[in-house]
mmCIF file of C-alpha atoms and ligand atoms in Angstrom:
data_model
loop_
_atom_site.group_PDB
_atom_site.id
_atom_site.type_symbol
_atom_site.label_atom_id
_atom_site.label_comp_id
_atom_site.label_asym_id
_atom_site.label_seq_id
_atom_site.Cartn_x
_atom_site.Cartn_y
_atom_site.Cartn_z
ATOM 1 C CA MET B 1 0.000 0.000 0.000
ATOM 2 C CA ASN B 2 1.293 3.416 -0.948
ATOM 3 C CA LEU B 3 0.784 6.224 1.572
ATOM 4 C CA GLU B 4 3.182 8.614 -0.143
ATOM 5 C CA THR B 5 1.939 12.070 -0.902
ATOM 6 C CA ASP B 6 3.264 15.429 -2.024
ATOM 7 C CA LEU B 7 2.536 18.929 -0.806
ATOM 8 C CA GLY B 8 3.660 21.078 -3.719
ATOM 9 C CA GLY B 9 7.126 19.586 -3.846
ATOM 10 C CA ILE B 10 7.371 18.529 -0.185
ATOM 11 C CA LYS B 11 7.465 14.746 -0.503
ATOM 12 C CA LEU B 12 5.955 12.858 2.430
ATOM 13 C CA ALA B 13 6.218 9.115 3.111
ATOM 14 C CA ASP B 14 2.824 9.279 4.807
ATOM 15 C CA PRO B 15 0.143 11.962 4.969
ATOM 16 C CA VAL B 16 0.051 12.645 8.728
ATOM 17 C CA VAL B 17 1.866 15.803 9.800
ATOM 18 C CA MET B 18 2.400 17.354 13.230
ATOM 19 C CA ALA B 19 0.663 20.773 13.329
ATOM 20 C CA SER B 20 2.691 23.838 14.181
ATOM 21 C CA GLY B 21 2.893 24.747 17.856
ATOM 22 C CA THR B 22 1.481 21.464 19.124
ATOM 23 C CA PHE B 23 4.624 19.307 18.970
ATOM 24 C CA GLY B 24 7.262 21.957 19.636
ATOM 25 C CA TYR B 25 10.366 20.948 17.709
ATOM 26 C CA GLY B 26 9.661 17.263 18.271
ATOM 27 C CA PHE B 27 11.974 16.993 21.278
ATOM 28 C CA GLY B 28 10.872 15.307 24.499
ATOM 29 C CA TYR B 29 8.735 12.627 22.874
ATOM 30 C CA GLU B 30 11.476 9.980 22.824
ATOM 31 C CA GLY B 31 10.043 6.514 23.373
ATOM 32 C CA LEU B 32 6.540 7.694 22.448
ATOM 33 C CA ILE B 33 6.785 8.884 18.883
ATOM 34 C CA GLY B 34 9.818 9.572 16.734
ATOM 35 C CA PRO B 35 10.297 12.099 13.940
ATOM 36 C CA GLY B 36 10.505 9.215 11.452
ATOM 37 C CA ASP B 37 7.081 7.974 12.571
ATOM 38 C CA VAL B 38 5.240 10.949 11.063
ATOM 39 C CA GLY B 39 5.017 12.416 7.583
ATOM 40 C CA ALA B 40 6.561 15.717 8.670
ATOM 41 C CA ILE B 41 7.021 18.019 11.619
ATOM 42 C CA ILE B 42 5.852 21.600 11.252
ATOM 43 C CA THR B 43 7.807 23.555 13.820
ATOM 44 C CA LYS B 44 6.442 26.100 16.272
ATOM 45 C CA ALA B 45 6.270 29.565 14.670
ATOM 46 C CA THR B 46 9.672 31.192 14.334
ATOM 47 C CA THR B 47 9.967 34.972 14.305
ATOM 48 C CA ARG B 48 12.836 37.313 13.423
ATOM 49 C CA GLU B 49 13.477 38.299 17.051
ATOM 50 C CA PRO B 50 12.591 36.301 20.179
ATOM 51 C CA TRP B 51 8.935 36.744 21.161
ATOM 52 C CA ALA B 52 7.890 36.502 24.830
ATOM 53 C CA GLY B 53 4.286 35.569 24.051
ATOM 54 C CA ASN B 54 1.119 36.695 25.837
ATOM 55 C CA PRO B 55 0.471 37.152 29.572
ATOM 56 C CA PRO B 56 -0.998 34.095 31.390
ATOM 57 C CA PRO B 57 -3.403 32.361 31.536
ATOM 58 C CA ARG B 58 -2.751 31.237 27.989
ATOM 59 C CA ILE B 59 -4.951 28.148 27.809
ATOM 60 C CA ALA B 60 -8.613 27.553 28.607
ATOM 61 C CA GLU B 61 -10.487 24.300 28.163
ATOM 62 C CA THR B 62 -13.814 24.414 26.353
ATOM 63 C CA PRO B 63 -16.364 21.709 25.579
ATOM 64 C CA CYS B 64 -14.863 19.741 22.675
ATOM 65 C CA GLY B 65 -11.778 21.893 22.352
ATOM 66 C CA MET B 66 -9.346 24.345 23.845
ATOM 67 C CA LEU B 67 -8.593 28.021 23.555
ATOM 68 C CA ASN B 68 -4.976 29.095 23.381
ATOM 69 C CA ALA B 69 -3.367 32.487 23.357
ATOM 70 C CA ILE B 70 0.286 31.527 23.532
ATOM 71 C CA GLY B 71 1.195 34.534 21.408
ATOM 72 C CA LEU B 72 3.848 32.753 19.337
ATOM 73 C CA GLU B 73 6.430 32.564 22.119
ATOM 74 C CA ASN B 74 9.698 31.422 20.552
ATOM 75 C CA PRO B 75 13.424 32.145 20.827
ATOM 76 C CA GLY B 76 13.758 33.759 17.384
ATOM 77 C CA VAL B 77 15.240 32.564 14.109
ATOM 78 C CA GLU B 78 18.888 32.711 15.129
ATOM 79 C CA VAL B 79 18.414 30.244 18.012
ATOM 80 C CA PHE B 80 16.201 28.097 15.774
ATOM 81 C CA LEU B 81 18.901 27.848 13.118
ATOM 82 C CA SER B 82 21.848 27.339 15.448
ATOM 83 C CA GLU B 83 20.325 25.038 18.092
ATOM 84 C CA TYR B 84 17.044 23.424 17.054
ATOM 85 C CA LEU B 85 17.483 22.819 13.347
ATOM 86 C CA PRO B 86 20.742 20.813 13.684
ATOM 87 C CA ARG B 87 18.987 18.496 16.188
ATOM 88 C CA LEU B 88 15.981 18.137 13.918
ATOM 89 C CA ARG B 89 18.248 17.437 10.953
ATOM 90 C CA LYS B 90 19.981 14.640 12.845
ATOM 91 C CA SER B 91 16.624 13.072 13.709
ATOM 92 C CA GLY B 92 15.856 12.528 10.024
ATOM 93 C CA ALA B 93 12.484 14.279 10.228
ATOM 94 C CA VAL B 94 10.929 16.004 7.246
ATOM 95 C CA VAL B 95 10.980 19.563 8.579
ATOM 96 C CA ILE B 96 8.587 22.302 7.529
ATOM 97 C CA VAL B 97 9.292 25.608 9.254
ATOM 98 C CA ASN B 98 6.378 27.806 10.306
ATOM 99 C CA ILE B 99 7.295 31.495 10.179
ATOM 100 C CA ALA B 100 5.508 34.577 11.483
ATOM 101 C CA GLY B 101 6.171 38.289 11.336
ATOM 102 C CA ARG B 102 4.545 41.618 11.994
ATOM 103 C CA THR B 103 5.617 43.146 8.673
ATOM 104 C CA PHE B 104 6.263 41.944 5.116
ATOM 105 C CA GLU B 105 9.930 42.694 5.616
ATOM 106 C CA GLU B 106 10.109 40.292 8.554
ATOM 107 C CA TYR B 107 8.563 37.465 6.534
ATOM 108 C CA VAL B 108 10.916 38.083 3.638
ATOM 109 C CA GLU B 109 13.994 38.182 5.862
ATOM 110 C CA LEU B 110 12.931 35.007 7.680
ATOM 111 C CA ALA B 111 12.207 33.172 4.448
ATOM 112 C CA SER B 112 15.587 34.049 2.979
ATOM 113 C CA MET B 113 17.423 33.017 6.161
ATOM 114 C CA ILE B 114 15.528 29.728 6.444
ATOM 115 C CA GLY B 115 15.624 29.063 2.709
ATOM 116 C CA THR B 116 19.388 28.671 2.723
ATOM 117 C CA ALA B 117 19.511 26.487 5.863
ATOM 118 C CA LYS B 118 20.300 22.819 5.380
ATOM 119 C CA GLY B 119 17.543 20.362 6.238
ATOM 120 C CA VAL B 120 14.422 22.460 5.706
ATOM 121 C CA ARG B 121 11.947 21.039 3.187
ATOM 122 C CA GLY B 122 9.325 23.752 3.131
ATOM 123 C CA ILE B 123 8.036 26.960 4.667
ATOM 124 C CA GLU B 124 4.599 27.333 6.221
ATOM 125 C CA LEU B 125 3.552 30.979 6.411
ATOM 126 C CA ASN B 126 1.563 31.781 9.520
ATOM 127 C CA ILE B 127 -0.445 34.715 8.228
ATOM 128 C CA SER B 128 -2.687 34.990 11.244
ATOM 129 C CA CYS B 129 -0.545 37.584 13.015
ATOM 130 C CA PRO B 130 -1.597 41.182 13.436
ATOM 131 C CA ASN B 131 0.105 43.456 10.940
ATOM 132 C CA VAL B 132 1.402 46.656 12.499
ATOM 133 C CA ASP B 133 1.323 48.533 9.197
ATOM 134 C CA MET B 134 -2.391 47.806 8.933
ATOM 135 C CA GLY B 135 -3.328 48.799 12.467
ATOM 136 C CA GLY B 136 -3.254 45.266 13.846
ATOM 137 C CA MET B 137 -5.542 43.635 11.293
ATOM 138 C CA GLN B 138 -4.639 40.011 10.673
ATOM 139 C CA LEU B 139 -2.473 39.635 7.572
ATOM 140 C CA GLY B 140 -4.387 36.600 6.408
ATOM 141 C CA THR B 141 -7.783 38.270 6.264
ATOM 142 C CA SER B 142 -7.182 40.373 3.140
ATOM 143 C CA PRO B 143 -6.678 38.752 -0.297
ATOM 144 C CA ASP B 144 -4.382 41.617 -1.366
ATOM 145 C CA MET B 145 -2.171 41.220 1.679
ATOM 146 C CA VAL B 146 -2.049 37.439 1.217
ATOM 147 C CA TYR B 147 -1.067 37.911 -2.416
ATOM 148 C CA LYS B 148 1.658 40.377 -1.482
ATOM 149 C CA ILE B 149 3.129 38.266 1.288
ATOM 150 C CA VAL B 150 3.196 35.012 -0.707
ATOM 151 C CA ASP B 151 4.606 36.783 -3.754
ATOM 152 C CA SER B 152 7.326 38.507 -1.696
ATOM 153 C CA VAL B 153 8.362 35.298 0.045
ATOM 154 C CA LYS B 154 8.389 33.311 -3.208
ATOM 155 C CA GLN B 155 10.888 35.762 -4.645
ATOM 156 C CA VAL B 156 13.508 35.022 -1.984
ATOM 157 C CA THR B 157 13.337 31.242 -1.611
ATOM 158 C CA HIS B 158 13.381 28.105 -3.750
ATOM 159 C CA LEU B 159 11.671 26.112 -1.009
ATOM 160 C CA PRO B 160 8.006 25.195 -1.389
ATOM 161 C CA VAL B 161 5.885 27.893 0.277
ATOM 162 C CA MET B 162 2.629 26.972 2.007
ATOM 163 C CA PRO B 163 0.533 29.797 3.493
ATOM 164 C CA LYS B 164 -1.612 28.698 6.429
ATOM 165 C CA LEU B 165 -5.068 30.169 6.104
ATOM 166 C CA SER B 166 -7.056 31.672 8.921
ATOM 167 C CA PRO B 167 -10.709 30.581 9.171
ATOM 168 C CA ASN B 168 -11.598 34.001 10.615
ATOM 169 C CA VAL B 169 -12.679 35.388 7.245
ATOM 170 C CA THR B 170 -15.930 35.782 5.345
ATOM 171 C CA ASP B 171 -14.755 34.020 2.194
ATOM 172 C CA ILE B 172 -11.912 31.510 2.533
ATOM 173 C CA VAL B 173 -12.026 30.775 -1.212
ATOM 174 C CA GLU B 174 -10.952 34.265 -2.244
ATOM 175 C CA ILE B 175 -8.015 34.078 0.179
ATOM 176 C CA ALA B 176 -6.964 30.682 -1.192
ATOM 177 C CA LYS B 177 -7.199 31.949 -4.766
ATOM 178 C CA ALA B 178 -5.053 34.978 -3.890
ATOM 179 C CA ALA B 179 -2.433 32.654 -2.387
ATOM 180 C CA GLU B 180 -2.464 30.405 -5.442
ATOM 181 C CA SER B 181 -2.171 33.268 -7.911
ATOM 182 C CA ALA B 182 0.821 34.610 -5.970
ATOM 183 C CA GLY B 183 2.572 31.281 -6.497
ATOM 184 C CA ALA B 184 1.821 29.326 -3.310
ATOM 185 C CA ASP B 185 2.992 25.723 -3.756
ATOM 186 C CA ALA B 186 0.442 24.360 -1.297
ATOM 187 C CA ILE B 187 -2.165 25.630 1.147
ATOM 188 C CA SER B 188 -2.388 24.702 4.799
ATOM 189 C CA MET B 189 -5.733 25.057 6.525
ATOM 190 C CA ILE B 190 -7.122 25.804 9.030
ATOM 191 C CA ASN B 191 -5.565 27.785 11.829
ATOM 192 C CA THR B 192 -7.592 28.299 15.020
ATOM 193 C CA VAL B 193 -10.995 29.971 15.187
ATOM 194 C CA GLN B 194 -11.053 33.140 17.259
ATOM 195 C CA GLY B 195 -12.938 32.838 20.557
ATOM 196 C CA MET B 196 -12.949 33.702 24.248
ATOM 197 C CA ALA B 197 -13.918 32.344 27.667
ATOM 198 C CA VAL B 198 -15.269 34.099 30.779
ATOM 199 C CA ASP B 199 -14.829 33.347 34.501
ATOM 200 C CA ILE B 200 -18.181 34.140 36.111
ATOM 201 C CA GLU B 201 -16.729 34.326 39.663
ATOM 202 C CA THR B 202 -14.090 36.938 38.889
ATOM 203 C CA LYS B 203 -16.305 38.431 36.186
ATOM 204 C CA ARG B 204 -13.278 38.642 33.897
ATOM 205 C CA PRO B 205 -12.156 37.024 30.628
ATOM 206 C CA ILE B 206 -10.116 33.902 31.444
ATOM 207 C CA LEU B 207 -7.283 34.398 28.952
ATOM 208 C CA GLY B 208 -4.676 37.043 29.688
ATOM 209 C CA ASN B 209 -5.007 38.094 26.063
ATOM 210 C CA VAL B 210 -8.852 38.107 26.329
ATOM 211 C CA PHE B 211 -9.193 36.414 22.915
ATOM 212 C CA GLY B 212 -7.676 33.093 21.923
ATOM 213 C CA GLY B 213 -7.744 30.509 19.152
ATOM 214 C CA LEU B 214 -10.178 27.610 19.399
ATOM 215 C CA SER B 215 -8.847 24.215 18.306
ATOM 216 C CA GLY B 216 -9.878 20.586 18.703
ATOM 217 C CA PRO B 217 -13.018 18.650 17.682
ATOM 218 C CA ALA B 218 -15.258 21.727 17.968
ATOM 219 C CA ILE B 219 -13.704 23.215 14.808
ATOM 220 C CA LYS B 220 -13.623 20.087 12.628
ATOM 221 C CA PRO B 221 -16.894 20.742 10.772
ATOM 222 C CA ILE B 222 -15.722 24.279 9.965
ATOM 223 C CA ALA B 223 -12.369 23.018 8.709
ATOM 224 C CA LEU B 224 -13.942 20.263 6.610
ATOM 225 C CA ARG B 225 -16.347 22.715 4.988
ATOM 226 C CA MET B 226 -13.491 25.063 4.144
ATOM 227 C CA VAL B 227 -11.250 22.335 2.674
ATOM 228 C CA TYR B 228 -14.227 21.110 0.617
ATOM 229 C CA GLN B 229 -14.706 24.624 -0.803
ATOM 230 C CA VAL B 230 -11.048 25.421 -1.402
ATOM 231 C CA TYR B 231 -10.297 22.067 -3.064
ATOM 232 C CA GLN B 232 -12.796 22.916 -5.779
ATOM 233 C CA ALA B 233 -11.441 26.430 -6.282
ATOM 234 C CA VAL B 234 -7.661 25.914 -6.541
ATOM 235 C CA ASP B 235 -5.260 23.419 -8.100
ATOM 236 C CA VAL B 236 -2.535 23.510 -5.451
ATOM 237 C CA PRO B 237 -2.450 20.710 -2.866
ATOM 238 C CA ILE B 238 -4.081 21.212 0.531
ATOM 239 C CA LEU B 239 -2.789 20.243 3.958
ATOM 240 C CA GLY B 240 -6.061 19.874 5.884
ATOM 241 C CA GLY B 241 -6.635 19.854 9.613
ATOM 242 C CA GLY B 242 -8.576 21.168 12.549
ATOM 243 C CA GLY B 243 -9.939 18.879 15.225
ATOM 244 C CA ILE B 244 -8.482 15.615 13.943
ATOM 245 C CA MET B 245 -8.659 13.098 16.809
ATOM 246 C CA SER B 246 -8.853 9.776 14.945
ATOM 247 C CA ALA B 247 -8.155 8.044 11.636
ATOM 248 C CA LYS B 248 -11.820 8.519 10.784
ATOM 249 C CA ASP B 249 -11.447 12.302 11.155
ATOM 250 C CA ALA B 250 -8.290 12.289 9.029
ATOM 251 C CA ILE B 251 -9.978 10.238 6.294
ATOM 252 C CA GLU B 252 -12.833 12.762 6.197
ATOM 253 C CA PHE B 253 -10.278 15.470 5.357
ATOM 254 C CA LEU B 254 -8.718 13.314 2.622
ATOM 255 C CA LEU B 255 -12.159 12.633 1.164
ATOM 256 C CA VAL B 256 -12.929 16.367 0.894
ATOM 257 C CA GLY B 257 -9.655 16.992 -0.926
ATOM 258 C CA ALA B 258 -6.738 17.274 1.515
ATOM 259 C CA LYS B 259 -3.537 15.631 0.189
ATOM 260 C CA ALA B 260 -2.171 15.397 3.733
ATOM 261 C CA VAL B 261 -3.553 16.045 7.207
ATOM 262 C CA SER B 262 -2.277 17.823 10.305
ATOM 263 C CA VAL B 263 -2.769 16.679 13.878
ATOM 264 C CA GLY B 264 -2.572 19.317 16.609
ATOM 265 C CA THR B 265 -4.628 19.394 19.805
ATOM 266 C CA GLY B 266 -5.158 15.621 19.605
ATOM 267 C CA THR B 267 -1.449 15.081 20.309
ATOM 268 C CA PHE B 268 -1.897 16.703 23.758
ATOM 269 C CA ILE B 269 -4.318 13.913 24.687
ATOM 270 C CA ASN B 270 -2.481 11.084 22.951
ATOM 271 C CA PRO B 271 1.136 11.742 21.896
ATOM 272 C CA ARG B 272 1.051 8.663 19.648
ATOM 273 C CA LEU B 273 -2.077 9.787 17.829
ATOM 274 C CA ALA B 274 -0.348 10.592 14.519
ATOM 275 C CA MET B 275 1.043 7.040 14.296
ATOM 276 C CA GLU B 276 -2.319 5.532 15.179
ATOM 277 C CA ILE B 277 -3.979 7.653 12.502
ATOM 278 C CA LYS B 278 -1.487 6.458 9.907
ATOM 279 C CA ALA B 279 -2.259 2.818 10.829
ATOM 280 C CA GLY B 280 -5.995 3.569 10.736
ATOM 281 C CA ILE B 281 -5.727 5.068 7.246
ATOM 282 C CA GLU B 282 -3.946 1.894 6.102
ATOM 283 C CA ASP B 283 -6.703 -0.286 7.591
ATOM 284 C CA TYR B 284 -9.367 1.805 5.899
ATOM 285 C CA MET B 285 -7.629 1.607 2.534
ATOM 286 C CA ALA B 286 -7.198 -2.149 2.840
ATOM 287 C CA ARG B 287 -10.864 -2.550 3.800
ATOM 288 C CA HIS B 288 -11.957 -0.538 0.759
ATOM 289 C CA GLY B 289 -9.471 -2.133 -1.630
ATOM 290 C CA HIS B 290 -7.433 1.035 -2.240
ATOM 291 C CA THR B 291 -3.725 0.895 -2.948
ATOM 292 C CA GLY B 292 -2.882 4.608 -3.205
ATOM 293 C CA LEU B 293 -4.048 7.750 -1.434
ATOM 294 C CA HIS B 294 -5.020 9.368 -4.740
ATOM 295 C CA GLU B 295 -7.950 6.957 -4.860
ATOM 296 C CA ILE B 296 -9.578 8.610 -1.842
ATOM 297 C CA ILE B 297 -8.419 12.244 -2.049
ATOM 298 C CA GLY B 298 -11.448 14.333 -3.036
ATOM 299 C CA ALA B 299 -13.695 11.272 -3.367
ATOM 300 C CA ALA B 300 -16.503 12.893 -1.323
ATOM 301 C CA ILE B 301 -16.787 15.971 -3.547
ATOM 302 C CA LEU B 302 -20.235 16.107 -5.128
HETATM 303 C C1 LIG Q 1 -1.072 25.472 21.826
HETATM 304 C C2 LIG Q 1 -1.159 25.755 20.350
HETATM 305 C C3 LIG Q 1 -0.111 26.449 19.721
HETATM 306 C C4 LIG Q 1 -0.172 26.725 18.347
HETATM 307 N N1 LIG Q 1 0.872 27.396 17.743
HETATM 308 C C5 LIG Q 1 0.815 27.640 16.398
HETATM 309 C C6 LIG Q 1 1.913 28.287 15.745
HETATM 310 O O1 LIG Q 1 2.937 28.603 16.351
HETATM 311 N N2 LIG Q 1 1.798 28.540 14.400
HETATM 312 C C7 LIG Q 1 0.679 28.164 13.677
HETATM 313 O O2 LIG Q 1 0.627 28.414 12.467
HETATM 314 N N3 LIG Q 1 -0.352 27.511 14.273
HETATM 315 C C8 LIG Q 1 -0.302 27.249 15.607
HETATM 316 N N4 LIG Q 1 -1.336 26.575 16.203
HETATM 317 C C9 LIG Q 1 -2.483 26.107 15.391
HETATM 318 C C10 LIG Q 1 -2.348 24.611 15.065
HETATM 319 O O3 LIG Q 1 -1.185 24.358 14.303
HETATM 320 C C11 LIG Q 1 -3.585 24.105 14.291
HETATM 321 O O4 LIG Q 1 -3.668 24.782 13.052
HETATM 322 C C12 LIG Q 1 -4.886 24.322 15.040
HETATM 323 O O5 LIG Q 1 -4.711 24.058 16.418
HETATM 324 C C13 LIG Q 1 -6.046 23.479 14.514
HETATM 325 O O6 LIG Q 1 -5.727 22.097 14.550
HETATM 326 P P1 LIG Q 1 -6.119 21.112 15.787
HETATM 327 O O7 LIG Q 1 -7.583 21.314 16.067
HETATM 328 O O8 LIG Q 1 -5.753 19.750 15.316
HETATM 329 O O9 LIG Q 1 -5.282 21.557 16.958
HETATM 330 C C14 LIG Q 1 -1.300 26.294 17.587
HETATM 331 C C15 LIG Q 1 -2.330 25.585 18.222
HETATM 332 C C16 LIG Q 1 -2.281 25.313 19.580
HETATM 333 C C17 LIG Q 1 -3.408 24.543 20.222
#
C-alpha cells in the first residue's frame, strides 16, 4: 500500500503531519513517537526576534476543544537555526518551518534566512498575526495582503511555500485563490478559530489576552467545509486539519480533498495519535481495496 503524498514539492512518506505549535520541535517525545514515525514536523512559529508571548493564563479548556493564546512565544530565528534545526536534521524528520512576522519585511527576511539552511523542506507561512502597518488587522484576512506576502516570500526562496489560512474570514475561497495566484505551492488550513472564555466568579475574561484561538473537535466541521470549498477552487495541494482526533477524522479530510492532514490538539491527549492515525488510514484503505491515497483524495466531492 502506498501512503506517499506530495505537498507542492514537499514529498511525504505518509500523509500525517504534526501541526505547528502542538509538537514543539519534536523533542521530548522519545520513546513515544519519533520524527521518522510521522510524515513531517511543522515547527512552532519562528519569528525574526525572540517573542515573549502573551500574559498568562494562555490556555482555557472548552467543551470539545481548547482556547490558546500563547502569542507565538519562541526564541527567534537565530536560536532556531543554530540550536534546534541541527537536532531536527539529525533526527531525520521532514521539517517544515512555520514562520511569522509583523511586517512583510520580517517574513521576507525570515524566508531568505531559512531558505538557505540545510535540512528544511518547506516553509509554512503563519499569516494569522496582526500586521502593524495595517493597524493590527490580521495579515491573512485580506486577499491583497495574502497575495503580497506570498509573492514577496516566493521571490527570496526556492523552497516550497505553504501559506496557512485563517478561518476568521468571510470568504476563505478568495483568500486561497489569492495565495495560489501569488505562487503558493500548497495551502495549509485551518488555523484556530477566534474565541474567548469568561470566569463568572471573577467576572473577567479567562485568557490574559482576552481572545484566543479555538482548536480541537469543535472546529472540525468548519475546517472540513473550508477544505471542501477550497479544493474545488484551486489546483494547489491542501494540507487539511482542525480537530483531527482519529483516523476517521483524518480520512474525512482526505475525502474532501486534503492531500495530507495535520494533527494538533489531539497530540496533547495522545502523543502517539499521529502514528495511530497512519495505521488507521492503512486499515481503511485495505478494507476498501485502495492501494494509493489518490484513490480517496477528493472522493466525497459532489
Ligand atoms: C497550543 C497551540 C499552539 C499553536 N501554535 C501555532 C503556531 O505557532 N503557528 C501556527 O501556524 N499555528 C499554531 N497553532 C495552530 C495549530 O497548528 C492548528 O492549526 C490548530 O490548532 C487546529 O488544529 P487542531 O484542532 O488539530 O489543533 C497552535 C495551536 C495550539 C493549540
